[in-house]
Coordinates of C-alpha atoms in Angstrom, one line a residue:
M1 CA 81.1 155.3 -33.2
G2 CA 84.1 153.5 -31.8
A3 CA 84.4 150.7 -29.3
E4 CA 84.9 152.8 -26.2
Q5 CA 82.3 152.0 -23.4
L6 CA 80.0 154.9 -22.4
K7 CA 80.8 156.1 -18.7
V8 CA 81.0 159.3 -16.5
V9 CA 84.2 161.1 -17.5
S10 CA 86.0 164.1 -16.2
T11 CA 88.0 166.2 -18.7
G12 CA 90.0 169.3 -19.1
I13 CA 89.8 169.3 -22.8
P14 CA 87.6 172.5 -23.1
A15 CA 90.0 174.4 -20.9
R16 CA 92.9 173.1 -22.9
L17 CA 91.5 174.1 -26.1
D18 CA 90.4 177.7 -24.8
R19 CA 93.9 178.5 -23.4
L20 CA 95.8 177.9 -26.7
P21 CA 97.4 180.9 -28.2
W22 CA 96.5 181.8 -31.8
S23 CA 98.5 179.5 -34.2
R24 CA 98.7 178.0 -37.7
F25 CA 96.3 175.3 -36.4
H26 CA 93.6 178.2 -35.9
W27 CA 94.3 179.7 -39.3
R28 CA 93.8 176.1 -40.9
I29 CA 90.3 176.1 -39.2
V30 CA 89.4 179.5 -40.6
V31 CA 90.5 178.6 -44.1
G32 CA 89.2 175.0 -44.1
L33 CA 85.8 175.9 -42.6
G34 CA 85.2 179.6 -43.0
T35 CA 86.0 180.1 -46.6
V36 CA 82.8 178.4 -47.6
W37 CA 80.9 181.6 -46.9
I38 CA 83.0 183.4 -49.6
L39 CA 81.9 180.5 -51.9
D40 CA 78.2 181.1 -50.8
G41 CA 78.7 184.8 -51.5
I42 CA 80.1 184.2 -55.0
E43 CA 77.2 181.7 -55.7
V44 CA 74.2 183.8 -54.7
T45 CA 75.6 187.1 -56.3
I46 CA 76.7 185.5 -59.7
V47 CA 73.4 183.7 -60.0
G48 CA 71.6 186.9 -59.2
A49 CA 73.5 188.7 -61.8
I50 CA 73.5 186.1 -64.6
A51 CA 69.6 185.4 -64.1
P52 CA 68.6 187.9 -67.0
R53 CA 71.0 186.1 -69.3
M54 CA 69.4 182.7 -68.6
T55 CA 65.9 184.2 -69.9
E56 CA 67.4 185.5 -73.3
R57 CA 66.9 183.8 -76.6
G58 CA 69.8 181.3 -77.2
S59 CA 70.6 180.7 -73.5
G60 CA 70.0 177.0 -74.0
I61 CA 67.2 176.9 -71.3
D62 CA 63.8 178.2 -71.8
L63 CA 63.2 180.3 -68.7
T64 CA 60.8 183.2 -67.8
A65 CA 61.5 186.0 -65.3
A66 CA 58.9 184.2 -63.0
D67 CA 60.9 180.9 -63.3
I68 CA 64.0 182.9 -62.0
G69 CA 62.0 183.9 -59.1
T70 CA 60.8 180.4 -58.6
A71 CA 64.4 179.1 -58.6
A72 CA 65.5 181.5 -56.0
A73 CA 62.8 180.5 -53.8
V74 CA 63.5 176.9 -54.1
Y75 CA 67.1 177.7 -53.3
V76 CA 66.0 179.3 -50.0
A77 CA 63.6 176.5 -49.4
G78 CA 66.4 173.9 -50.0
A79 CA 68.7 175.8 -47.5
C80 CA 66.1 175.7 -44.8
A81 CA 65.5 172.0 -45.3
G82 CA 69.1 171.3 -45.4
A83 CA 69.7 173.2 -42.2
L84 CA 67.1 171.3 -40.2
I85 CA 68.0 167.8 -41.7
F86 CA 71.9 168.1 -41.4
G87 CA 71.7 170.2 -38.3
Q88 CA 70.3 167.1 -36.4
L89 CA 72.7 164.9 -38.0
T90 CA 75.7 167.1 -37.0
D91 CA 74.7 166.7 -33.5
R92 CA 74.1 162.9 -33.8
H93 CA 77.1 161.9 -36.0
G94 CA 79.8 164.5 -35.6
R95 CA 80.9 167.8 -37.0
K96 CA 83.5 166.6 -39.5
K97 CA 81.5 163.8 -41.1
L98 CA 78.6 166.2 -41.8
F99 CA 80.6 169.3 -43.0
M100 CA 82.4 166.8 -45.6
I101 CA 79.1 165.6 -46.7
T102 CA 77.4 169.0 -47.0
L103 CA 80.3 170.4 -49.0
A104 CA 80.2 167.4 -51.3
L105 CA 76.3 167.8 -51.8
Y106 CA 77.0 171.4 -52.6
V107 CA 79.8 170.7 -55.3
V108 CA 77.9 167.9 -57.0
A109 CA 74.5 170.0 -57.2
T110 CA 76.0 173.2 -58.4
V111 CA 78.1 171.4 -61.1
A112 CA 74.9 169.6 -62.1
T113 CA 73.1 172.9 -62.4
A114 CA 75.7 174.0 -65.1
F115 CA 74.0 171.3 -67.2
S116 CA 70.3 172.6 -66.8
F117 CA 68.1 172.3 -69.9
A118 CA 64.6 172.6 -68.4
P119 CA 63.1 174.5 -65.5
W120 CA 62.1 171.4 -63.5
Y121 CA 65.9 170.4 -63.8
L122 CA 67.1 173.7 -62.5
Y123 CA 64.7 173.8 -59.7
L124 CA 65.9 170.3 -58.5
F125 CA 69.6 171.1 -58.5
R126 CA 68.9 174.7 -57.1
F127 CA 67.2 172.9 -54.2
L128 CA 70.0 170.4 -53.6
T129 CA 72.6 173.2 -53.7
G130 CA 70.5 175.0 -51.2
M131 CA 70.4 171.9 -48.8
G132 CA 74.2 171.8 -49.0
I133 CA 74.6 175.4 -48.0
G134 CA 72.0 175.1 -45.3
G135 CA 73.8 172.1 -43.8
E136 CA 77.0 174.0 -43.9
Y137 CA 75.8 176.7 -41.8
A138 CA 74.9 174.2 -38.9
A139 CA 78.0 172.1 -39.3
I140 CA 80.5 174.8 -39.7
N141 CA 79.5 177.3 -37.1
S142 CA 79.2 174.6 -34.6
A143 CA 82.8 173.3 -35.5
I144 CA 84.3 176.7 -35.4
D145 CA 82.8 177.6 -32.1
E146 CA 84.2 174.2 -30.5
L147 CA 87.7 174.7 -31.9
I148 CA 88.5 178.4 -31.6
P149 CA 89.8 179.8 -28.2
A150 CA 87.1 181.7 -26.1
R151 CA 88.9 185.0 -26.2
N152 CA 89.0 185.0 -30.0
R153 CA 85.5 183.4 -30.7
G154 CA 83.5 186.5 -31.3
Q155 CA 85.8 188.2 -33.8
V156 CA 86.5 184.9 -35.7
D157 CA 82.7 184.0 -36.0
L158 CA 81.7 187.5 -37.2
T159 CA 84.6 187.7 -39.7
I160 CA 83.9 184.3 -41.1
N161 CA 80.1 184.9 -41.4
G162 CA 80.8 188.4 -42.9
S163 CA 83.1 186.8 -45.5
F164 CA 80.0 186.0 -47.4
W165 CA 80.4 189.6 -48.6
A166 CA 83.8 189.3 -49.7
G167 CA 82.4 186.5 -51.9
S168 CA 79.6 188.8 -53.1
A169 CA 82.1 191.5 -54.2
L170 CA 83.9 188.9 -56.1
G171 CA 80.8 187.5 -57.6
S172 CA 79.7 191.0 -58.8
A173 CA 83.1 191.4 -60.5
A174 CA 83.0 188.0 -62.2
A175 CA 79.5 188.7 -63.3
L176 CA 80.8 191.6 -65.4
V177 CA 82.9 189.0 -67.4
L178 CA 80.4 186.4 -67.6
L179 CA 77.8 188.9 -68.9
S180 CA 80.2 190.3 -71.3
D181 CA 80.1 189.7 -75.2
L182 CA 83.4 187.6 -74.8
L183 CA 81.3 184.6 -73.9
P184 CA 78.3 183.0 -75.9
T185 CA 74.9 183.4 -74.5
D186 CA 74.4 179.8 -73.5
I187 CA 78.0 179.4 -71.9
G188 CA 78.7 182.4 -69.5
W189 CA 76.0 181.3 -67.1
R190 CA 77.1 177.6 -67.2
L191 CA 80.6 178.6 -66.5
A192 CA 79.4 180.4 -63.3
F193 CA 77.9 177.3 -61.8
G194 CA 81.0 175.3 -62.7
L195 CA 83.2 178.0 -61.1
G196 CA 81.3 177.4 -57.8
G197 CA 82.0 173.6 -58.0
L198 CA 85.6 174.2 -58.7
L199 CA 86.2 176.4 -55.7
G200 CA 84.2 174.0 -53.5
I201 CA 86.6 171.1 -54.5
G202 CA 89.7 173.4 -53.5
I203 CA 87.9 174.1 -50.1
M204 CA 87.3 170.2 -49.5
I205 CA 91.0 169.4 -50.0
V206 CA 92.0 171.9 -47.2
R207 CA 88.9 170.7 -45.1
R208 CA 90.4 167.2 -45.0
H209 CA 92.9 168.4 -42.5
V210 CA 90.4 169.9 -40.0
P211 CA 89.8 167.5 -37.0
E212 CA 86.6 166.3 -35.5
S213 CA 85.5 168.4 -32.5
P214 CA 87.2 167.0 -29.6
R215 CA 84.1 168.4 -27.4
W216 CA 81.7 166.3 -29.5
L217 CA 84.0 163.2 -29.1
F218 CA 84.2 163.1 -25.3
I219 CA 80.5 163.6 -24.8
H220 CA 79.9 160.7 -27.4
G221 CA 82.2 158.1 -25.8
R222 CA 85.3 158.7 -27.8
E223 CA 87.4 160.3 -25.1
K224 CA 90.7 158.7 -26.2
E225 CA 90.4 160.0 -29.7
A226 CA 89.5 163.4 -28.2
E227 CA 92.7 163.3 -25.9
R228 CA 94.8 162.3 -29.0
I229 CA 93.7 165.2 -31.2
V230 CA 94.0 167.9 -28.6
G231 CA 97.6 166.4 -27.8
T232 CA 98.4 166.7 -31.4
I233 CA 97.2 170.3 -31.4
E234 CA 99.2 171.1 -28.3
T235 CA 102.4 169.5 -29.6
E236 CA 102.0 171.5 -32.9
V237 CA 101.5 174.7 -31.0
R238 CA 104.5 174.3 -28.6
A239 CA 106.7 173.6 -31.8
E240 CA 105.5 176.8 -33.4
T241 CA 105.7 179.1 -30.5
G242 CA 108.9 177.6 -28.9
R243 CA 107.7 177.8 -25.4
E244 CA 105.4 175.8 -22.9
L245 CA 101.7 176.3 -22.7
T246 CA 100.0 177.7 -19.7
P247 CA 98.4 175.1 -17.4
P248 CA 94.6 174.8 -18.0
H249 CA 92.1 175.7 -15.4
G250 CA 88.9 173.8 -14.8
A251 CA 87.5 170.4 -15.7
I252 CA 84.1 169.1 -16.6
T253 CA 82.4 165.9 -15.7
V254 CA 80.0 164.4 -18.3
R255 CA 77.9 161.3 -18.5
Q256 CA 78.5 160.1 -22.0
R257 CA 75.7 159.3 -24.5
R258 CA 75.5 158.0 -28.1
A259 CA 72.5 160.1 -29.0
I260 CA 70.0 162.6 -27.6
P261 CA 66.5 162.4 -28.7
F262 CA 65.0 165.3 -30.7
R263 CA 62.3 165.6 -28.2
E264 CA 64.7 166.3 -25.4
I265 CA 66.7 168.7 -27.5
A266 CA 63.3 170.6 -28.3
E267 CA 62.4 170.8 -24.5
V268 CA 65.9 172.3 -23.6
A269 CA 65.1 175.3 -26.1
I270 CA 61.6 175.8 -24.9
K271 CA 61.7 174.9 -21.1
R272 CA 65.1 175.5 -19.9
Y273 CA 66.1 178.5 -22.2
P274 CA 62.8 180.3 -23.2
R275 CA 64.3 183.6 -23.1
R276 CA 67.4 182.6 -25.1
T277 CA 64.9 181.0 -27.7
I278 CA 62.9 184.4 -28.0
L279 CA 66.4 186.2 -28.4
G280 CA 67.6 183.9 -31.2
L281 CA 64.3 184.3 -33.2
A282 CA 64.2 188.0 -32.7
L283 CA 67.9 188.4 -34.1
F284 CA 67.4 186.0 -37.0
I285 CA 64.0 187.3 -38.2
G286 CA 65.1 190.9 -38.0
Q287 CA 68.3 190.5 -40.0
A288 CA 66.7 188.1 -42.6
F289 CA 63.8 190.6 -43.4
L290 CA 66.0 193.5 -44.0
Y291 CA 69.0 191.5 -45.7
N292 CA 66.9 189.5 -48.1
A293 CA 64.8 192.4 -49.0
V294 CA 67.5 194.7 -50.0
T295 CA 70.0 192.0 -51.3
F296 CA 67.4 190.6 -53.8
D297 CA 65.9 194.0 -54.7
L298 CA 68.7 196.5 -54.8
G299 CA 69.4 196.2 -58.4
T300 CA 65.7 196.5 -59.3
M301 CA 65.5 199.8 -57.0
L302 CA 68.5 201.2 -58.9
H303 CA 67.1 200.4 -62.1
T304 CA 63.5 201.4 -61.4
F305 CA 64.1 204.8 -59.4
F306 CA 67.6 205.9 -60.4
G307 CA 67.7 204.9 -63.9
V308 CA 70.9 202.6 -63.6
A309 CA 71.5 200.4 -66.6
S310 CA 71.3 196.7 -65.8
G311 CA 75.0 196.2 -67.0
A312 CA 76.1 198.9 -64.5
V313 CA 74.3 197.5 -61.5
P314 CA 77.1 195.0 -60.5
Y315 CA 79.5 198.0 -60.0
F316 CA 77.1 199.1 -57.3
M317 CA 76.6 195.8 -55.8
V318 CA 80.5 195.6 -55.2
V319 CA 80.1 198.9 -53.2
F320 CA 77.2 197.4 -51.2
A321 CA 79.1 194.1 -50.6
F322 CA 82.3 195.9 -49.6
G323 CA 80.6 197.9 -46.9
N324 CA 78.8 194.5 -45.6
F325 CA 82.2 192.8 -45.5
L326 CA 84.1 195.8 -43.6
G327 CA 81.5 195.8 -40.8
P328 CA 82.3 192.3 -39.1
L329 CA 86.0 192.8 -40.1
L330 CA 86.5 196.1 -38.3
L331 CA 84.0 195.7 -35.6
G332 CA 84.5 192.0 -34.8
R333 CA 87.0 192.4 -32.0
L334 CA 84.7 194.7 -30.2
F335 CA 82.3 191.9 -29.6
D336 CA 84.9 190.1 -27.6
T337 CA 86.3 193.3 -25.7
V338 CA 83.4 195.8 -25.3
G339 CA 81.0 192.7 -24.9
R340 CA 78.2 191.0 -26.6
V341 CA 75.1 192.7 -25.3
P342 CA 76.4 196.4 -26.0
M343 CA 77.6 195.6 -29.3
I344 CA 74.8 193.2 -30.6
S345 CA 72.0 195.7 -29.4
G346 CA 74.1 198.6 -30.6
T347 CA 74.6 197.3 -34.2
Y348 CA 70.8 196.2 -34.5
L349 CA 69.5 199.6 -33.1
G350 CA 72.2 201.6 -35.0
S351 CA 71.3 200.0 -38.3
A352 CA 67.7 200.5 -37.6
A353 CA 68.3 204.3 -37.0
L354 CA 70.3 204.5 -40.3
A355 CA 67.4 202.9 -42.1
V356 CA 65.0 205.3 -40.9
V357 CA 67.2 208.2 -42.1
L358 CA 67.6 206.4 -45.5
A359 CA 63.7 206.1 -45.6
L360 CA 63.2 209.9 -44.9
L361 CA 65.5 210.9 -47.5
L362 CA 63.8 208.6 -49.9
M363 CA 60.5 210.2 -49.2
N364 CA 62.1 213.7 -49.7
G365 CA 63.6 212.8 -53.0
G366 CA 66.9 214.0 -52.1
L367 CA 69.2 210.9 -53.1
T368 CA 71.0 210.2 -56.2
A369 CA 72.0 206.6 -57.4
V370 CA 75.4 207.2 -55.7
S371 CA 74.3 208.7 -52.5
F372 CA 71.6 206.1 -52.2
V373 CA 74.1 203.3 -52.4
A374 CA 76.5 205.0 -50.1
L375 CA 73.9 205.2 -47.4
V376 CA 72.8 201.7 -47.9
A377 CA 76.4 200.7 -47.6
L378 CA 76.8 202.6 -44.3
T379 CA 73.6 201.0 -43.0
F380 CA 74.7 197.6 -43.8
F381 CA 78.2 198.2 -42.6
V382 CA 76.6 198.3 -39.2
A383 CA 73.8 195.8 -39.8
S384 CA 76.2 193.2 -41.2
A385 CA 78.1 193.0 -37.9
G386 CA 74.7 192.5 -36.1
A387 CA 73.5 189.9 -38.5
S388 CA 76.7 187.8 -38.3
S389 CA 76.5 188.2 -34.5
A390 CA 73.1 186.4 -34.7
Y391 CA 74.8 183.2 -35.9
L392 CA 77.5 183.7 -33.1
T393 CA 74.7 184.1 -30.5
V394 CA 72.7 180.9 -31.2
S395 CA 75.8 178.9 -31.7
E396 CA 77.2 179.5 -28.1
I397 CA 74.1 180.1 -26.0
F398 CA 72.7 176.5 -26.2
P399 CA 74.2 173.2 -24.9
M400 CA 76.8 171.6 -26.9
E401 CA 74.6 168.7 -27.7
T402 CA 72.0 170.9 -29.3
R403 CA 74.3 173.4 -31.0
A404 CA 74.2 172.4 -34.6
L405 CA 70.3 171.9 -34.4
A406 CA 70.0 175.4 -32.6
I407 CA 71.8 177.0 -35.4
A408 CA 69.8 175.2 -38.0
L409 CA 66.4 175.8 -36.3
F410 CA 66.9 179.6 -36.0
Y411 CA 68.4 179.8 -39.5
A412 CA 65.4 178.0 -41.0
V413 CA 62.7 179.9 -39.1
G414 CA 64.5 183.2 -39.5
T415 CA 65.0 182.8 -43.2
G416 CA 61.6 181.2 -43.7
I417 CA 59.8 184.2 -42.1
G418 CA 62.1 187.2 -42.6
G419 CA 63.8 185.9 -45.6
I420 CA 60.6 185.3 -47.7
T421 CA 58.5 188.1 -46.5
G422 CA 61.2 190.7 -47.0
P423 CA 61.7 190.3 -50.8
L424 CA 57.9 189.9 -51.3
V425 CA 57.1 193.0 -49.5
F426 CA 59.7 195.2 -51.2
G427 CA 59.0 193.5 -54.6
E428 CA 55.3 194.7 -54.3
F429 CA 56.3 198.1 -53.2
I430 CA 58.7 198.5 -56.1
A431 CA 56.2 197.4 -58.6
T432 CA 54.0 200.2 -57.7
G433 CA 56.7 202.7 -58.9
S434 CA 56.1 204.7 -55.6
M435 CA 59.6 205.8 -53.8
T436 CA 57.3 206.5 -50.9
L437 CA 56.2 202.9 -50.6
V438 CA 59.8 201.8 -50.8
A439 CA 60.7 204.1 -47.9
V440 CA 57.9 202.4 -45.9
G441 CA 59.6 199.2 -46.7
F442 CA 62.9 200.4 -45.3
L443 CA 60.8 201.5 -42.1
I444 CA 59.3 198.1 -41.7
G445 CA 63.0 196.6 -42.1
A446 CA 64.2 199.1 -39.5
A447 CA 61.4 198.1 -37.0
A448 CA 62.4 194.4 -37.4
M449 CA 66.0 195.3 -36.7
A450 CA 65.0 197.4 -33.7
L451 CA 63.2 194.6 -32.3
G452 CA 66.3 192.3 -32.5
G453 CA 68.3 195.1 -30.6
I454 CA 65.5 195.3 -28.0
A455 CA 65.6 191.6 -27.4
E456 CA 69.3 191.7 -27.0
L457 CA 69.0 194.3 -24.3
A458 CA 66.3 192.4 -22.6
F459 CA 67.5 188.7 -23.0
G460 CA 71.2 189.1 -24.1
V461 CA 73.9 186.8 -22.6
R462 CA 77.3 188.2 -21.8
A463 CA 79.2 185.5 -23.3
E464 CA 82.4 187.2 -24.3
Q465 CA 85.5 185.2 -23.5
Q466 CA 83.6 182.6 -21.6
S467 CA 84.1 179.0 -22.1
L468 CA 81.0 177.4 -24.1
E469 CA 80.6 174.9 -21.2
H470 CA 80.2 178.0 -18.8
I471 CA 77.7 179.7 -21.1
A472 CA 75.4 176.7 -21.4
K473 CA 76.0 173.7 -19.2
P474 CA 76.0 170.5 -21.3
L475 CA 73.0 168.2 -21.1
T476 CA 75.1 165.4 -20.2
A477 CA 77.1 167.1 -17.6
E478 CA 76.9 165.7 -14.0

């Protein structure tokens, strides 16, 4: 933890970071930290697409369709567990140490999955892969928010979280090759897992050059290291722009601490920020229900109700993923300019309204496969910006000492409640063969999103272009 003694320090580091113009340093943060969501998108989509191949004779592993469902549930459970475990460690031991550990865990576990020979072995390494990804959510979002200037934070956060869907589109395209007759039945699915590991190693090489969060360092008694890192960044930016930086405004005084007990962190969420806690839960549960339900079951809906052949499903998934990626990319800037409350409530309520339209058209039987996917893509173009803003919200409205754990907690609870019930409800409705019941499923999803939008209107925080320390005062602040 360093040899510096703990004391009360006054620092301008947050203001110095927030006043920096956009530079190559910030692009390095985006590439080194943000590209992991592309990797996650590729991973989830390819695994979903190749799952049927793993149940075929000659696949090299004896799996049933039920085993595939169990593996998906185990992956989600691992992500929830990883988020909670690594979230606490990220707040305690630093952003960089943990985002290197979680990526390493992901790489090792996903490569090990390629050698699966029995269900139990697959479950074990899908759980560990999920742990790595869940830990990434906590470590990465907290590090990005603490290194990106306040005026750019909303757009960068939304675009990075939305890049999952760029990976999903790439994964769908890759699945067409991996499922083709060019590869033996027992090789294609193994290559899919190996590909994830290879990409992860590439990201790790870039990530080595991302510094520890100076905000985390000065609170944990390492202010000299924090000053050195910020000084290096400022020197690099001056050299790149060829001009002097504007003077920073404002300093913060903190009483340094090595660690903050979990009990104290929990009390902060419940006692000091109860309205923000309700907001975070509403946003996460709403998006997790709708997203997991449709993402896991879209292929089944297309096949069951619109007669789309399983080999053609990836083409429709590319359209779905593309709509999801464009939402945060095109709307992200508005979250910094128009503001958090109008944009978050607008995207949640807007996607809820579109889901209701979709449900009514399904009940009337007025949709073809193409028009169904087009309307789903439009709904999720809006919903994706809202879903990405849920991560942005919980990462900026709680004190710095609790940031990673707050992300982890809301992700785990939201995914645990909405992410599991959504696919279960839709799966049961699809199994009945009733288009009307599937429409009811979309209405339930619309209600969940609408509740998130209403919570934002009631409890939303105007965090646009505000310093993180202004939005939520650090627990260690004097």
